[in-house]
Structure formats: structure tokens, C-alpha cells
Amino acid sequence: MKRRTAILVNPKAGPARNGQDLRQQLQSSLPPDIDHEFLDWDLRQDHAAFRELLTRKKFDTVAAVGGDGTVNLVGKQLMNTDFTLAIIPSGSGNGLARHLNIPLNIGSAIALLETGTPKTIDAGTVNDIPFFCTAGIGFDARVSHSFASSNKRGFASYVKVAMRQLITYRSGKYNLVVDGYPMNRRAFLITVANASQYGNNAVIAPAARITDGLLNICVLKPFPIYSAPAIARRLFSGKLRYTNYYESWTAKDIMIKKPGENAIHFDGETTTAQNEIRFHILPHALKVLVSS
């Protein structure tokens, strides 16, 4: 059956990778027989009203054009509905697209509107906020907060922020309750993963499966500063689990307690939480268009 697709472009998105206006590149890449309509996308609009608009216009597929933050904002509006999310990656990390093997090339990603197959994936929540890739606390959350306030985007800028934070950052003590089992850890960071990576092929949870009804808790323990380059290499080669500073479990419910205000991240976005951070798995939450 032919799909009717709403295409949502983040209005804050810059030009496409070749400098061409992103919407123009999308239009020029779309096969003429794809039934589609571009919709103005206000990230603050009411979720129920947006879903009503999709229903009234008889869309069945919604294409999110942007990075993980845009995919998160669109995807959580489509959870537990009959709509299918299509991802056209145009961010810097593109973690969910990479995990699902969705092409990073815009034209190839658009082709899935004709050839793709819906796949139902899980979602996680952090303090009731849905996420599809990763969320967590510690060093990566601190870097995400600093990066969010920077006026420069891209992977190189992110690495510069991380290097500055590494000099002054101190690991913290955390109390965890993992599926009812209490434990204490001193950690450099704690990531709760639904998918395997943050983005940019930084694989924090190589064992994560996005359809297994479980979250992967990944703890990176404190390490000497001279080990940072080796740990980074393992992170980007998918071999972080082979260092003695890493441990991981699976669970459905996780509580992390640390007194005071804590920076947290989810799918490249940031927020804060006081004293407690709660994570929960939502199985079979979202349909996503993937390669057949």
C-alpha cells in the first residue's frame, strides 16, 4: 500500500551538508510518485493537536528530518499510535539512525519511504521523558549541558567541550536500585541504553537490543587520566566492554540516587533532576521505517 508521508523539518536546522537549503535538497531527492507534504514544524506545538492534524490529513508515515533531538521530539508524539516514524538523518550524531542501519545519505534515507518496512522498537523513559537511544548521568551529561550552551555544532566542537570538561570533572558516588536490587557505585558516568550508541558510532552499550524489552545499564568507573585515549578508542571501536573500568547489566526499572541537582542527558538533549533519576522500559512503543 502506498504511504502518505508528512515531512517535518526542524526550522532551526541549518543547510544540508553540501550547503544547499535542506528543504530544497529533500524536494529534489524525492521521487515524483511519493505522496508527501511538507509541514511547518513547531517543536512546542501540542501533541494531541499534532496527532489530530496527521489523522485529518490521512498521513500514515511521519518523516523526521534532523538529528537525535528532532527524532526524539517527533518519535515521542507517535508512540503507541498507528503512525510510522521515518528518519532522514541530518544531525551530527544520528545515534538511532546508525543503530537501525538507516542510511545517513539523505537520498538513500528518502528511498526508504518507498522500500522500507516498519519495525516496532522499545523506548525508555528518564523521569517520564521518553528516549530511544541513551540517557544518563555523569560526565557525558555534563558535556552535553556545556555543548548545548555552545554556539558551535558538530562532532569536533563536541570533542573540544569534552576535553575541557575532562580536566576538571570528578567522578561521583551513586546509589542504584536495579530491578529492586540495591547497589552502590563510584562512577565516571552511568548510561542507561535502549540502543547501542550515543551517536557518531560511540558505542556505549554494544549488547543493547532495541526490541528486547530491556534497558542496558552501563557504568564507566573512575580511571586515571592517562587511560582516557585508550578508553576513547574502545568506545569508538565498540570494544569498551573489554576494559576493566566498564560493567553493564540489563533491567526494566532503574533508580539512581545522588543528592542535589544532577545534569542528565537523553537522546542528545539535556535537563536536570533533583536527588533521583528513574528509568523505565516501554516495550513495543514505536514503529520505525527501516531497510527491508
Short mmCIF file of C-alpha atoms in Angstrom, two decimals:
data_model
loop_
_atom_site.label_atom_id
_atom_site.label_comp_id
_atom_site.label_asym_id
_atom_site.label_seq_id
_atom_site.Cartn_x
_atom_site.Cartn_y
_atom_site.Cartn_z
CA MET A 1 0.00 0.00 0.00
CA LYS A 2 1.31 3.42 -0.92
CA ARG A 3 2.36 5.55 2.02
CA ARG A 4 1.21 9.11 2.63
CA THR A 5 4.07 10.91 4.34
CA ALA A 6 4.28 14.11 6.34
CA ILE A 7 7.82 15.53 6.18
CA LEU A 8 8.85 17.59 9.19
CA VAL A 9 11.96 19.74 9.02
CA ASN A 10 13.32 21.34 12.16
CA PRO A 11 13.09 25.09 11.39
CA LYS A 12 16.36 25.64 13.28
CA ALA A 13 18.20 23.18 11.06
CA GLY A 14 20.97 24.70 9.01
CA PRO A 15 21.83 23.97 5.37
CA ALA A 16 22.38 20.44 4.18
CA ARG A 17 25.88 19.01 4.16
CA ASN A 18 26.61 20.40 0.69
CA GLY A 19 25.42 23.89 1.66
CA GLN A 20 22.15 23.58 -0.26
CA ASP A 21 18.97 24.56 1.54
CA LEU A 22 17.82 21.42 3.36
CA ARG A 23 14.21 21.58 2.21
CA GLN A 24 15.30 22.14 -1.40
CA GLN A 25 17.59 19.11 -1.22
CA LEU A 26 14.80 16.99 0.21
CA GLN A 27 12.41 18.10 -2.52
CA SER A 28 14.94 17.39 -5.27
CA SER A 29 15.67 13.92 -3.81
CA LEU A 30 12.03 12.85 -3.51
CA PRO A 31 10.80 10.50 -6.25
CA PRO A 32 7.83 12.14 -8.01
CA ASP A 33 5.40 9.36 -7.11
CA ILE A 34 5.86 9.60 -3.31
CA ASP A 35 2.67 11.01 -1.77
CA HIS A 36 4.06 13.62 0.62
CA GLU A 37 3.52 17.03 2.15
CA PHE A 38 5.95 19.30 3.99
CA LEU A 39 4.58 20.51 7.31
CA ASP A 40 5.80 23.51 9.27
CA TRP A 41 7.23 22.09 12.44
CA ASP A 42 6.91 23.96 15.72
CA LEU A 43 8.71 21.95 18.39
CA ARG A 44 6.44 23.44 21.06
CA GLN A 45 3.11 22.54 19.50
CA ASP A 46 0.53 20.49 21.37
CA HIS A 47 0.99 16.75 20.91
CA ALA A 48 -2.71 15.87 20.74
CA ALA A 49 -3.41 18.64 18.22
CA PHE A 50 -0.50 17.48 16.09
CA ARG A 51 -1.73 13.88 16.02
CA GLU A 52 -5.20 15.16 15.14
CA LEU A 53 -3.67 17.04 12.20
CA LEU A 54 -1.90 13.88 11.00
CA THR A 55 -5.15 11.92 11.20
CA ARG A 56 -7.21 14.59 9.45
CA LYS A 57 -4.74 14.79 6.57
CA LYS A 58 -4.67 10.97 6.38
CA PHE A 59 -0.93 10.53 6.86
CA ASP A 60 0.39 7.14 7.91
CA THR A 61 4.13 7.96 7.93
CA VAL A 62 5.90 10.92 9.52
CA ALA A 63 9.45 11.70 8.38
CA ALA A 64 11.61 13.50 10.94
CA VAL A 65 14.42 15.43 9.28
CA GLY A 66 17.14 16.31 11.79
CA GLY A 67 19.35 14.88 14.48
CA ASP A 68 18.57 12.75 17.52
CA GLY A 69 16.87 15.63 19.32
CA THR A 70 14.42 16.16 16.46
CA VAL A 71 13.86 12.42 16.11
CA ASN A 72 13.11 12.26 19.84
CA LEU A 73 10.60 15.10 19.69
CA VAL A 74 8.76 13.60 16.73
CA GLY A 75 9.03 9.99 17.84
CA LYS A 76 7.55 10.52 21.29
CA GLN A 77 4.48 12.09 19.69
CA LEU A 78 3.98 8.95 17.59
CA MET A 79 4.43 6.42 20.41
CA ASN A 80 1.60 3.89 20.80
CA THR A 81 -0.17 5.10 17.65
CA ASP A 82 -0.63 3.62 14.18
CA PHE A 83 1.77 6.19 12.67
CA THR A 84 5.22 5.08 11.48
CA LEU A 85 8.30 7.22 12.04
CA ALA A 86 10.72 7.64 9.13
CA ILE A 87 14.15 9.06 9.94
CA ILE A 88 16.03 11.28 7.49
CA PRO A 89 19.27 11.95 9.37
CA SER A 90 20.72 15.44 9.14
CA GLY A 91 22.26 15.84 12.59
CA SER A 92 25.80 15.31 13.80
CA GLY A 93 25.33 12.18 15.92
CA ASN A 94 22.36 10.35 14.38
CA GLY A 95 22.51 7.62 17.02
CA LEU A 96 19.14 5.98 16.37
CA ALA A 97 19.62 6.01 12.59
CA ARG A 98 23.04 4.41 12.96
CA HIS A 99 21.75 1.74 15.34
CA LEU A 100 18.90 0.86 12.96
CA ASN A 101 21.21 0.93 9.90
CA ILE A 102 19.25 3.76 8.30
CA PRO A 103 21.39 5.39 5.60
CA LEU A 104 22.99 8.70 6.55
CA ASN A 105 22.79 9.85 2.94
CA ILE A 106 19.62 11.94 2.52
CA GLY A 107 18.68 10.44 -0.83
CA SER A 108 19.14 6.87 0.40
CA ALA A 109 17.16 7.59 3.56
CA ILE A 110 14.33 9.09 1.49
CA ALA A 111 14.28 5.95 -0.65
CA LEU A 112 13.07 4.03 2.42
CA LEU A 113 9.77 5.90 2.11
CA GLU A 114 9.13 3.56 -0.83
CA THR A 115 11.12 0.46 0.07
CA GLY A 116 11.28 0.41 3.89
CA THR A 117 9.49 -1.87 6.33
CA PRO A 118 8.01 -0.78 9.69
CA LYS A 119 9.83 -2.20 12.72
CA THR A 120 8.43 -1.85 16.23
CA ILE A 121 11.06 -0.75 18.77
CA ASP A 122 11.15 -0.16 22.51
CA ALA A 123 11.52 3.20 24.21
CA GLY A 124 12.96 4.14 27.57
CA THR A 125 11.91 6.87 29.93
CA VAL A 126 14.02 9.02 32.23
CA ASN A 127 11.86 10.71 34.86
CA ASP A 128 8.93 10.04 32.50
CA ILE A 129 10.65 11.68 29.49
CA PRO A 130 10.81 9.23 26.55
CA PHE A 131 14.12 8.43 24.88
CA PHE A 132 15.05 5.98 22.14
CA CYS A 133 18.86 5.79 22.25
CA THR A 134 20.55 6.65 25.54
CA ALA A 135 20.09 8.64 28.72
CA GLY A 136 22.26 9.07 31.75
CA ILE A 137 24.15 10.97 34.38
CA GLY A 138 27.78 11.87 34.98
CA PHE A 139 30.50 13.05 32.63
CA ASP A 140 28.54 12.69 29.38
CA ALA A 141 25.62 14.63 30.86
CA ARG A 142 27.99 17.41 31.98
CA VAL A 143 29.47 17.59 28.48
CA SER A 144 26.00 17.61 26.89
CA HIS A 145 24.97 20.55 29.08
CA SER A 146 28.10 22.52 28.16
CA PHE A 147 27.72 21.67 24.49
CA ALA A 148 24.07 22.77 24.49
CA SER A 149 25.13 26.28 25.54
CA SER A 150 27.82 26.46 22.86
CA ASN A 151 27.11 28.30 19.62
CA LYS A 152 29.16 25.80 17.63
CA ARG A 153 27.73 22.45 16.49
CA GLY A 154 29.33 19.32 15.12
CA PHE A 155 31.47 16.47 16.37
CA ALA A 156 34.73 18.45 16.50
CA SER A 157 33.13 21.07 18.76
CA TYR A 158 31.74 18.33 20.99
CA VAL A 159 35.20 16.79 21.38
CA LYS A 160 36.66 20.19 22.38
CA VAL A 161 33.98 20.62 25.05
CA ALA A 162 34.65 17.09 26.33
CA MET A 163 38.39 17.72 26.57
CA ARG A 164 37.83 20.89 28.60
CA GLN A 165 35.43 19.12 30.96
CA LEU A 166 37.78 16.16 31.41
CA ILE A 167 40.37 18.35 33.09
CA THR A 168 38.12 19.43 35.97
CA TYR A 169 35.46 16.71 36.18
CA ARG A 170 35.34 14.48 39.29
CA SER A 171 33.56 11.13 39.50
CA GLY A 172 30.58 10.80 41.84
CA LYS A 173 29.06 8.32 44.28
CA TYR A 174 25.72 6.85 43.25
CA ASN A 175 23.14 4.66 44.92
CA LEU A 176 21.33 2.42 42.44
CA VAL A 177 18.29 0.20 42.66
CA VAL A 178 18.26 -2.14 39.65
CA ASP A 179 15.00 -4.11 39.34
CA GLY A 180 14.67 -3.88 43.12
CA TYR A 181 18.29 -4.84 43.87
CA PRO A 182 20.29 -2.09 45.66
CA MET A 183 23.94 -1.39 44.89
CA ASN A 184 26.45 1.42 45.29
CA ARG A 185 28.92 2.59 42.69
CA ARG A 186 31.50 5.31 42.28
CA ALA A 187 31.24 6.18 38.62
CA PHE A 188 32.67 8.45 35.95
CA LEU A 189 29.35 8.10 34.17
CA ILE A 190 26.25 5.92 34.18
CA THR A 191 24.40 5.46 30.90
CA VAL A 192 21.07 3.70 30.51
CA ALA A 193 20.80 2.49 26.93
CA ASN A 194 17.95 1.34 24.76
CA ALA A 195 20.14 1.41 21.64
CA SER A 196 23.83 0.68 21.43
CA GLN A 197 25.34 4.13 20.93
CA TYR A 198 25.26 7.82 21.74
CA GLY A 199 25.81 8.73 18.08
CA ASN A 200 28.84 9.15 15.81
CA ASN A 201 29.44 5.39 16.37
CA ALA A 202 30.34 5.97 20.03
CA VAL A 203 29.16 2.53 21.19
CA ILE A 204 28.49 2.63 24.93
CA ALA A 205 26.24 -0.47 25.07
CA PRO A 206 27.31 -2.98 22.42
CA ALA A 207 24.95 -5.64 23.80
CA ALA A 208 21.86 -3.40 23.70
CA ARG A 209 18.91 -4.68 21.66
CA ILE A 210 16.21 -2.18 20.81
CA THR A 211 13.44 -4.80 20.73
CA ASP A 212 14.22 -6.98 23.76
CA GLY A 213 12.12 -5.18 26.38
CA LEU A 214 15.20 -4.38 28.47
CA LEU A 215 17.46 -1.42 29.21
CA ASN A 216 21.24 -1.77 29.48
CA ILE A 217 22.83 -0.03 32.47
CA CYS A 218 26.44 0.85 31.64
CA VAL A 219 28.81 2.05 34.34
CA LEU A 220 32.19 3.53 33.47
CA LYS A 221 34.23 3.52 36.67
CA PRO A 222 36.80 6.19 37.56
CA PHE A 223 40.02 5.78 35.59
CA PRO A 224 43.41 7.51 35.52
CA ILE A 225 43.58 10.42 33.11
CA TYR A 226 46.32 8.73 31.08
CA SER A 227 43.84 5.96 30.20
CA ALA A 228 41.42 8.38 28.51
CA PRO A 229 42.79 7.94 24.94
CA ALA A 230 42.62 4.14 25.18
CA ILE A 231 39.09 4.27 26.58
CA ALA A 232 38.02 6.63 23.80
CA ARG A 233 39.44 4.24 21.19
CA ARG A 234 37.49 1.35 22.72
CA LEU A 235 34.33 3.45 22.82
CA PHE A 236 34.51 4.20 19.08
CA SER A 237 35.51 0.65 18.14
CA GLY A 238 32.67 -0.99 20.06
CA LYS A 239 35.09 -2.65 22.49
CA LEU A 240 34.55 -0.63 25.67
CA ARG A 241 33.32 -3.76 27.48
CA TYR A 242 36.85 -5.16 27.33
CA THR A 243 38.25 -2.58 29.75
CA ASN A 244 38.30 -3.26 33.49
CA TYR A 245 36.65 0.12 34.10
CA TYR A 246 33.35 -0.94 32.47
CA GLU A 247 30.45 -3.01 33.72
CA SER A 248 26.91 -3.49 32.46
CA TRP A 249 23.60 -5.16 33.34
CA THR A 250 20.11 -5.36 31.88
CA ALA A 251 16.96 -4.35 33.72
CA LYS A 252 13.44 -2.97 33.27
CA ASP A 253 13.48 -0.41 36.10
CA ILE A 254 16.40 1.57 37.47
CA MET A 255 16.61 4.23 40.15
CA ILE A 256 19.77 6.30 40.56
CA LYS A 257 20.11 8.46 43.65
CA LYS A 258 22.62 11.25 44.12
CA PRO A 259 21.92 14.23 46.43
CA GLY A 260 21.47 17.66 44.87
CA GLU A 261 20.81 18.82 41.34
CA ASN A 262 22.08 16.45 38.67
CA ALA A 263 22.60 17.06 34.99
CA ILE A 264 21.07 14.34 32.83
CA HIS A 265 21.03 13.75 29.09
CA PHE A 266 18.64 11.92 26.78
CA ASP A 267 19.00 11.49 23.00
CA GLY A 268 21.35 14.46 22.83
CA GLU A 269 19.05 16.73 24.84
CA THR A 270 19.62 17.86 28.43
CA THR A 271 17.71 18.57 31.61
CA THR A 272 18.29 18.38 35.36
CA ALA A 273 16.84 16.33 38.20
CA GLN A 274 16.91 16.66 41.96
CA ASN A 275 18.25 13.72 44.00
CA GLU A 276 16.67 10.88 41.99
CA ILE A 277 16.64 9.73 38.37
CA ARG A 278 14.17 6.99 37.40
CA PHE A 279 14.42 4.88 34.25
CA HIS A 280 11.83 2.52 32.84
CA ILE A 281 11.42 0.44 29.66
CA LEU A 282 8.38 0.79 27.40
CA PRO A 283 8.29 -2.30 25.15
CA HIS A 284 6.93 -2.12 21.60
CA ALA A 285 6.43 1.64 21.82
CA LEU A 286 7.14 2.99 18.33
CA LYS A 287 7.06 1.89 14.69
CA VAL A 288 10.10 3.00 12.67
CA LEU A 289 10.71 2.58 8.95
CA VAL A 290 13.88 0.56 8.30
CA SER A 291 15.53 -1.24 5.42
CA SER A 292 13.65 -4.36 4.33
#
